[in-house]
């Protein structure tokens, strides 16, 4: 989380496991969203829990993947992150011109 706040470090994507110690991934997600609303956050977990999926999306996750993650999922993540980065660049350019 601290690295996201450091000047000069730009991140486009966070792959975040929910089941971490000593802090649960949902708490990390909330902390990330307090620092940066635009970074792409994709939750990964071995638990298929509809309530947790909805909670993570409501708290700002962009996507939710259940392990095991397949090659196709990784390709989709790359495409998703690339498109989101392009959209953010367009949004930044629009702000500069208005």
CSV table of N, CA and C in Angstrom, one decimal:
chain,number,residue,atom,x,y,z
A,1,UNK,N,0.8,-1.2,0.0
A,1,UNK,CA,0.0,0.0,0.0
A,1,UNK,C,0.9,1.2,0.0
A,2,UNK,N,2.0,1.2,0.8
A,2,UNK,CA,2.8,2.4,0.9
A,2,UNK,C,3.4,2.7,-0.5
A,3,UNK,N,3.8,1.7,-1.3
A,3,UNK,CA,4.4,2.0,-2.6
A,3,UNK,C,3.4,2.8,-3.5
A,4,UNK,N,2.1,2.6,-3.4
A,4,UNK,CA,1.2,3.4,-4.2
A,4,UNK,C,1.2,4.9,-3.9
A,5,UNK,N,1.7,5.2,-2.7
A,5,UNK,CA,1.7,6.6,-2.3
A,5,UNK,C,3.0,7.3,-2.6
A,6,UNK,N,4.0,6.5,-3.0
A,6,UNK,CA,5.3,7.1,-3.2
A,6,UNK,C,5.4,7.9,-4.5
A,7,UNK,N,5.9,9.1,-4.4
A,7,UNK,CA,6.0,9.9,-5.7
A,7,UNK,C,7.0,9.2,-6.7
A,8,UNK,N,6.7,9.4,-7.9
A,8,UNK,CA,7.5,8.8,-8.9
A,8,UNK,C,7.2,7.4,-9.3
A,9,UNK,N,6.3,6.8,-8.6
A,9,UNK,CA,5.9,5.4,-8.8
A,9,UNK,C,4.5,5.3,-9.4
A,10,UNK,N,4.4,4.9,-10.6
A,10,UNK,CA,3.1,4.8,-11.2
A,10,UNK,C,2.7,3.3,-11.5
A,11,UNK,N,1.6,2.9,-11.0
A,11,UNK,CA,1.1,1.6,-11.1
A,11,UNK,C,-0.2,1.6,-11.9
A,12,UNK,N,-0.4,0.6,-12.8
A,12,UNK,CA,-1.6,0.5,-13.5
A,12,UNK,C,-2.5,-0.5,-13.0
A,13,UNK,N,-2.0,-1.5,-12.3
A,13,UNK,CA,-2.7,-2.7,-12.0
A,13,UNK,C,-2.2,-3.3,-10.7
A,14,UNK,N,-3.2,-3.7,-9.9
A,14,UNK,CA,-2.9,-4.5,-8.6
A,14,UNK,C,-3.7,-5.8,-8.7
A,15,UNK,N,-3.0,-6.9,-8.6
A,15,UNK,CA,-3.6,-8.2,-8.4
A,15,UNK,C,-3.6,-8.5,-6.9
A,16,UNK,N,-4.8,-8.6,-6.4
A,16,UNK,CA,-4.9,-8.6,-4.9
A,16,UNK,C,-5.6,-9.9,-4.4
A,17,UNK,N,-4.9,-10.7,-3.7
A,17,UNK,CA,-5.4,-11.9,-3.1
A,17,UNK,C,-6.2,-11.5,-1.8
A,18,UNK,N,-7.4,-12.1,-1.7
A,18,UNK,CA,-8.2,-11.8,-0.5
A,18,UNK,C,-7.7,-12.4,0.8
A,19,UNK,N,-7.2,-13.6,0.7
A,19,UNK,CA,-6.8,-14.3,1.9
A,19,UNK,C,-5.3,-14.1,2.2
A,20,UNK,N,-5.0,-13.0,2.8
A,20,UNK,CA,-3.7,-12.6,3.2
A,20,UNK,C,-3.6,-12.4,4.7
A,21,UNK,N,-2.4,-12.5,5.2
A,21,UNK,CA,-2.1,-12.3,6.6
A,21,UNK,C,-1.1,-11.2,6.7
A,22,UNK,N,-1.1,-10.3,7.6
A,22,UNK,CA,-2.0,-10.2,8.7
A,22,UNK,C,-3.3,-9.4,8.4
A,23,UNK,N,-3.4,-8.9,7.2
A,23,UNK,CA,-4.6,-8.1,6.9
A,23,UNK,C,-5.3,-8.7,5.7
A,24,UNK,N,-6.6,-8.7,5.8
A,24,UNK,CA,-7.5,-9.3,4.7
A,24,UNK,C,-7.5,-8.4,3.5
A,25,UNK,N,-7.5,-9.0,2.3
A,25,UNK,CA,-7.4,-8.3,1.1
A,25,UNK,C,-8.5,-7.2,0.9
A,26,UNK,N,-9.7,-7.4,1.5
A,26,UNK,CA,-10.8,-6.4,1.4
A,26,UNK,C,-10.3,-5.1,2.1
A,27,UNK,N,-9.6,-5.2,3.2
A,27,UNK,CA,-9.1,-4.1,3.9
A,27,UNK,C,-8.0,-3.4,3.1
A,28,UNK,N,-7.2,-4.2,2.4
A,28,UNK,CA,-6.2,-3.6,1.5
A,28,UNK,C,-6.9,-2.9,0.3
A,29,UNK,N,-7.9,-3.5,-0.2
A,29,UNK,CA,-8.7,-2.8,-1.3
A,29,UNK,C,-9.2,-1.5,-0.9
A,30,UNK,N,-9.8,-1.4,0.3
A,30,UNK,CA,-10.3,-0.1,0.8
A,30,UNK,C,-9.2,0.9,1.0
A,31,UNK,N,-8.0,0.4,1.5
A,31,UNK,CA,-6.9,1.4,1.6
A,31,UNK,C,-6.4,1.8,0.2
A,32,UNK,N,-6.3,0.9,-0.7
A,32,UNK,CA,-5.9,1.3,-2.1
A,32,UNK,C,-6.9,2.4,-2.6
A,33,UNK,N,-8.2,2.2,-2.4
A,33,UNK,CA,-9.1,3.1,-3.0
A,33,UNK,C,-9.1,4.5,-2.3
A,34,UNK,N,-8.6,4.5,-1.0
A,34,UNK,CA,-8.5,5.8,-0.4
A,34,UNK,C,-7.3,6.6,-1.0
A,35,UNK,N,-6.3,5.9,-1.5
A,35,UNK,CA,-5.1,6.5,-2.1
A,35,UNK,C,-5.3,6.8,-3.6
A,36,UNK,N,-5.9,5.9,-4.3
A,36,UNK,CA,-6.0,6.0,-5.7
A,36,UNK,C,-7.3,5.3,-6.2
A,37,UNK,N,-8.2,6.1,-6.8
A,37,UNK,CA,-9.5,5.6,-7.3
A,37,UNK,C,-9.4,5.1,-8.7
A,38,UNK,N,-8.2,5.4,-9.4
A,38,UNK,CA,-8.1,5.0,-10.8
A,38,UNK,C,-7.3,3.8,-11.1
A,39,UNK,N,-6.5,3.3,-10.2
A,39,UNK,CA,-5.7,2.2,-10.4
A,39,UNK,C,-6.6,0.9,-10.6
A,40,UNK,N,-6.3,0.0,-11.5
A,40,UNK,CA,-7.0,-1.2,-11.7
A,40,UNK,C,-6.7,-2.2,-10.6
A,41,UNK,N,-7.8,-2.7,-9.9
A,41,UNK,CA,-7.6,-3.7,-8.9
A,41,UNK,C,-8.4,-4.9,-9.3
A,42,UNK,N,-7.7,-6.0,-9.4
A,42,UNK,CA,-8.3,-7.3,-9.7
A,42,UNK,C,-8.1,-8.2,-8.5
A,43,UNK,N,-9.2,-8.7,-7.9
A,43,UNK,CA,-9.2,-9.6,-6.8
A,43,UNK,C,-9.0,-11.0,-7.3
A,44,UNK,N,-8.1,-11.7,-6.6
A,44,UNK,CA,-8.0,-13.2,-6.8
A,44,UNK,C,-8.2,-13.9,-5.5
A,45,UNK,N,-8.9,-15.0,-5.6
A,45,UNK,CA,-9.2,-15.8,-4.4
A,45,UNK,C,-9.6,-17.2,-4.8
A,46,UNK,N,-9.4,-18.2,-3.9
A,46,UNK,CA,-9.8,-19.5,-4.1
A,46,UNK,C,-11.3,-19.8,-3.8
A,47,UNK,N,-11.9,-18.8,-3.1
A,47,UNK,CA,-13.3,-18.9,-2.7
A,47,UNK,C,-14.3,-18.3,-3.6
A,48,UNK,N,-15.2,-19.1,-4.0
A,48,UNK,CA,-16.3,-18.6,-4.9
A,48,UNK,C,-17.5,-18.2,-4.0
A,49,UNK,N,-17.5,-17.0,-3.6
A,49,UNK,CA,-18.5,-16.5,-2.7
A,49,UNK,C,-19.2,-15.3,-3.3
A,50,UNK,N,-20.5,-15.4,-3.7
A,50,UNK,CA,-21.2,-14.3,-4.4
A,50,UNK,C,-21.3,-13.1,-3.5
A,51,UNK,N,-21.5,-13.2,-2.2
A,51,UNK,CA,-21.5,-12.0,-1.4
A,51,UNK,C,-20.2,-11.3,-1.3
A,52,UNK,N,-19.1,-12.0,-1.3
A,52,UNK,CA,-17.8,-11.4,-1.3
A,52,UNK,C,-17.5,-10.7,-2.6
A,53,UNK,N,-17.9,-11.3,-3.7
A,53,UNK,CA,-17.7,-10.7,-5.0
A,53,UNK,C,-18.4,-9.4,-5.1
A,54,UNK,N,-19.7,-9.4,-4.6
A,54,UNK,CA,-20.5,-8.1,-4.6
A,54,UNK,C,-19.9,-7.1,-3.7
A,55,UNK,N,-19.4,-7.5,-2.6
A,55,UNK,CA,-18.7,-6.6,-1.6
A,55,UNK,C,-17.5,-6.0,-2.2
A,56,UNK,N,-16.6,-6.8,-2.9
A,56,UNK,CA,-15.4,-6.3,-3.5
A,56,UNK,C,-15.7,-5.3,-4.6
A,57,UNK,N,-16.7,-5.6,-5.4
A,57,UNK,CA,-17.0,-4.7,-6.5
A,57,UNK,C,-17.6,-3.4,-6.0
A,58,UNK,N,-18.4,-3.5,-5.0
A,58,UNK,CA,-18.9,-2.3,-4.3
A,58,UNK,C,-17.8,-1.4,-3.7
A,59,UNK,N,-16.8,-2.1,-3.2
A,59,UNK,CA,-15.7,-1.4,-2.6
A,59,UNK,C,-14.6,-0.9,-3.6
A,60,UNK,N,-14.8,-1.2,-4.9
A,60,UNK,CA,-14.0,-0.6,-5.9
A,60,UNK,C,-13.1,-1.6,-6.7
A,61,UNK,N,-13.3,-2.9,-6.5
A,61,UNK,CA,-12.5,-3.8,-7.3
A,61,UNK,C,-13.1,-3.7,-8.8
A,62,UNK,N,-12.2,-3.8,-9.7
A,62,UNK,CA,-12.6,-3.8,-11.1
A,62,UNK,C,-13.0,-5.2,-11.7
A,63,UNK,N,-12.4,-6.2,-11.0
A,63,UNK,CA,-12.8,-7.6,-11.5
A,63,UNK,C,-12.4,-8.5,-10.3
A,64,UNK,N,-12.9,-9.7,-10.5
A,64,UNK,CA,-12.8,-10.8,-9.4
A,64,UNK,C,-12.5,-12.1,-10.1
A,65,UNK,N,-11.4,-12.7,-9.8
A,65,UNK,CA,-11.1,-14.0,-10.5
A,65,UNK,C,-11.0,-15.1,-9.4
A,66,UNK,N,-11.6,-16.2,-9.7
A,66,UNK,CA,-11.5,-17.4,-8.8
A,66,UNK,C,-10.4,-18.3,-9.3
A,67,UNK,N,-9.5,-18.7,-8.3
A,67,UNK,CA,-8.4,-19.6,-8.7
A,67,UNK,C,-8.9,-21.0,-8.9
A,68,UNK,N,-8.3,-21.7,-9.7
A,68,UNK,CA,-7.0,-21.5,-10.4
A,68,UNK,C,-7.3,-20.5,-11.6
A,69,UNK,N,-6.4,-19.6,-11.8
A,69,UNK,CA,-6.4,-18.6,-12.9
A,69,UNK,C,-5.9,-19.3,-14.1
A,70,UNK,N,-6.6,-19.2,-15.2
A,70,UNK,CA,-6.3,-19.8,-16.5
A,70,UNK,C,-5.5,-18.9,-17.3
A,71,UNK,N,-4.8,-19.4,-18.3
A,71,UNK,CA,-4.0,-18.5,-19.3
A,71,UNK,C,-4.9,-17.5,-19.9
A,72,UNK,N,-6.2,-17.9,-20.3
A,72,UNK,CA,-7.1,-17.0,-20.9
A,72,UNK,C,-7.4,-15.8,-19.9
A,73,UNK,N,-7.5,-16.1,-18.6
A,73,UNK,CA,-7.8,-15.0,-17.6
A,73,UNK,C,-6.6,-14.0,-17.6
A,74,UNK,N,-5.4,-14.5,-17.7
A,74,UNK,CA,-4.3,-13.6,-17.7
A,74,UNK,C,-4.3,-12.7,-18.9
A,75,UNK,N,-4.6,-13.3,-20.1
A,75,UNK,CA,-4.6,-12.5,-21.3
A,75,UNK,C,-5.7,-11.4,-21.2
A,76,UNK,N,-6.9,-11.8,-20.6
A,76,UNK,CA,-8.0,-10.8,-20.4
A,76,UNK,C,-7.6,-9.7,-19.5
A,77,UNK,N,-6.8,-10.1,-18.4
A,77,UNK,CA,-6.3,-9.0,-17.5
A,77,UNK,C,-5.5,-8.0,-18.2
A,78,UNK,N,-4.6,-8.5,-19.0
A,78,UNK,CA,-3.7,-7.6,-19.8
A,78,UNK,C,-4.4,-6.7,-20.7
A,79,UNK,N,-5.4,-7.2,-21.4
A,79,UNK,CA,-6.2,-6.4,-22.3
A,79,UNK,C,-7.0,-5.4,-21.5
A,80,UNK,N,-7.6,-5.8,-20.4
A,80,UNK,CA,-8.4,-5.0,-19.5
A,80,UNK,C,-7.6,-3.8,-19.0
A,81,UNK,N,-6.4,-4.1,-18.5
A,81,UNK,CA,-5.5,-3.1,-17.9
A,81,UNK,C,-5.1,-2.1,-19.0
A,82,UNK,N,-4.7,-2.6,-20.2
A,82,UNK,CA,-4.3,-1.8,-21.3
A,82,UNK,C,-5.4,-0.8,-21.7
A,83,UNK,N,-6.6,-1.3,-21.8
A,83,UNK,CA,-7.7,-0.4,-22.2
A,83,UNK,C,-8.0,0.6,-21.1
A,84,UNK,N,-8.0,0.2,-19.9
A,84,UNK,CA,-8.2,1.1,-18.8
A,84,UNK,C,-7.1,2.2,-18.7
A,85,UNK,N,-5.9,1.9,-19.0
A,85,UNK,CA,-4.8,2.8,-19.1
A,85,UNK,C,-5.0,3.8,-20.2
A,86,UNK,N,-5.5,3.4,-21.3
A,86,UNK,CA,-5.8,4.3,-22.5
A,86,UNK,C,-6.9,5.2,-22.1
A,87,UNK,N,-7.9,4.7,-21.4
A,87,UNK,CA,-9.0,5.5,-21.0
A,87,UNK,C,-8.6,6.6,-20.0
A,88,UNK,N,-7.7,6.2,-19.1
A,88,UNK,CA,-7.2,7.2,-18.1
A,88,UNK,C,-6.4,8.3,-18.8
A,89,UNK,N,-5.6,7.9,-19.8
A,89,UNK,CA,-4.8,8.9,-20.6
A,89,UNK,C,-5.7,9.9,-21.3
A,90,UNK,N,-6.8,9.4,-21.9
A,90,UNK,CA,-7.7,10.2,-22.6
A,90,UNK,C,-8.4,11.2,-21.6
A,91,UNK,N,-8.8,10.6,-20.4
A,91,UNK,CA,-9.4,11.4,-19.4
A,91,UNK,C,-8.5,12.6,-18.9
A,92,UNK,N,-7.2,12.3,-18.8
A,92,UNK,CA,-6.2,13.3,-18.3
A,92,UNK,C,-6.0,14.3,-19.4
A,93,UNK,N,-6.0,13.9,-20.7
A,93,UNK,CA,-5.9,14.9,-21.8
A,93,UNK,C,-7.1,15.8,-21.8
A,94,UNK,N,-8.2,15.2,-21.6
A,94,UNK,CA,-9.5,16.0,-21.6
A,94,UNK,C,-9.4,17.1,-20.5
A,95,UNK,N,-9.0,16.7,-19.3
A,95,UNK,CA,-8.9,17.7,-18.2
A,95,UNK,C,-7.9,18.8,-18.5
A,96,UNK,N,-6.8,18.5,-19.2
A,96,UNK,CA,-5.8,19.5,-19.5
A,96,UNK,C,-6.4,20.5,-20.5
A,97,UNK,N,-7.2,20.0,-21.5
A,97,UNK,CA,-7.8,20.9,-22.5
A,97,UNK,C,-9.0,21.6,-22.1
A,98,UNK,N,-9.6,21.3,-21.0
A,98,UNK,CA,-10.9,22.0,-20.6
A,98,UNK,C,-10.6,23.1,-19.5
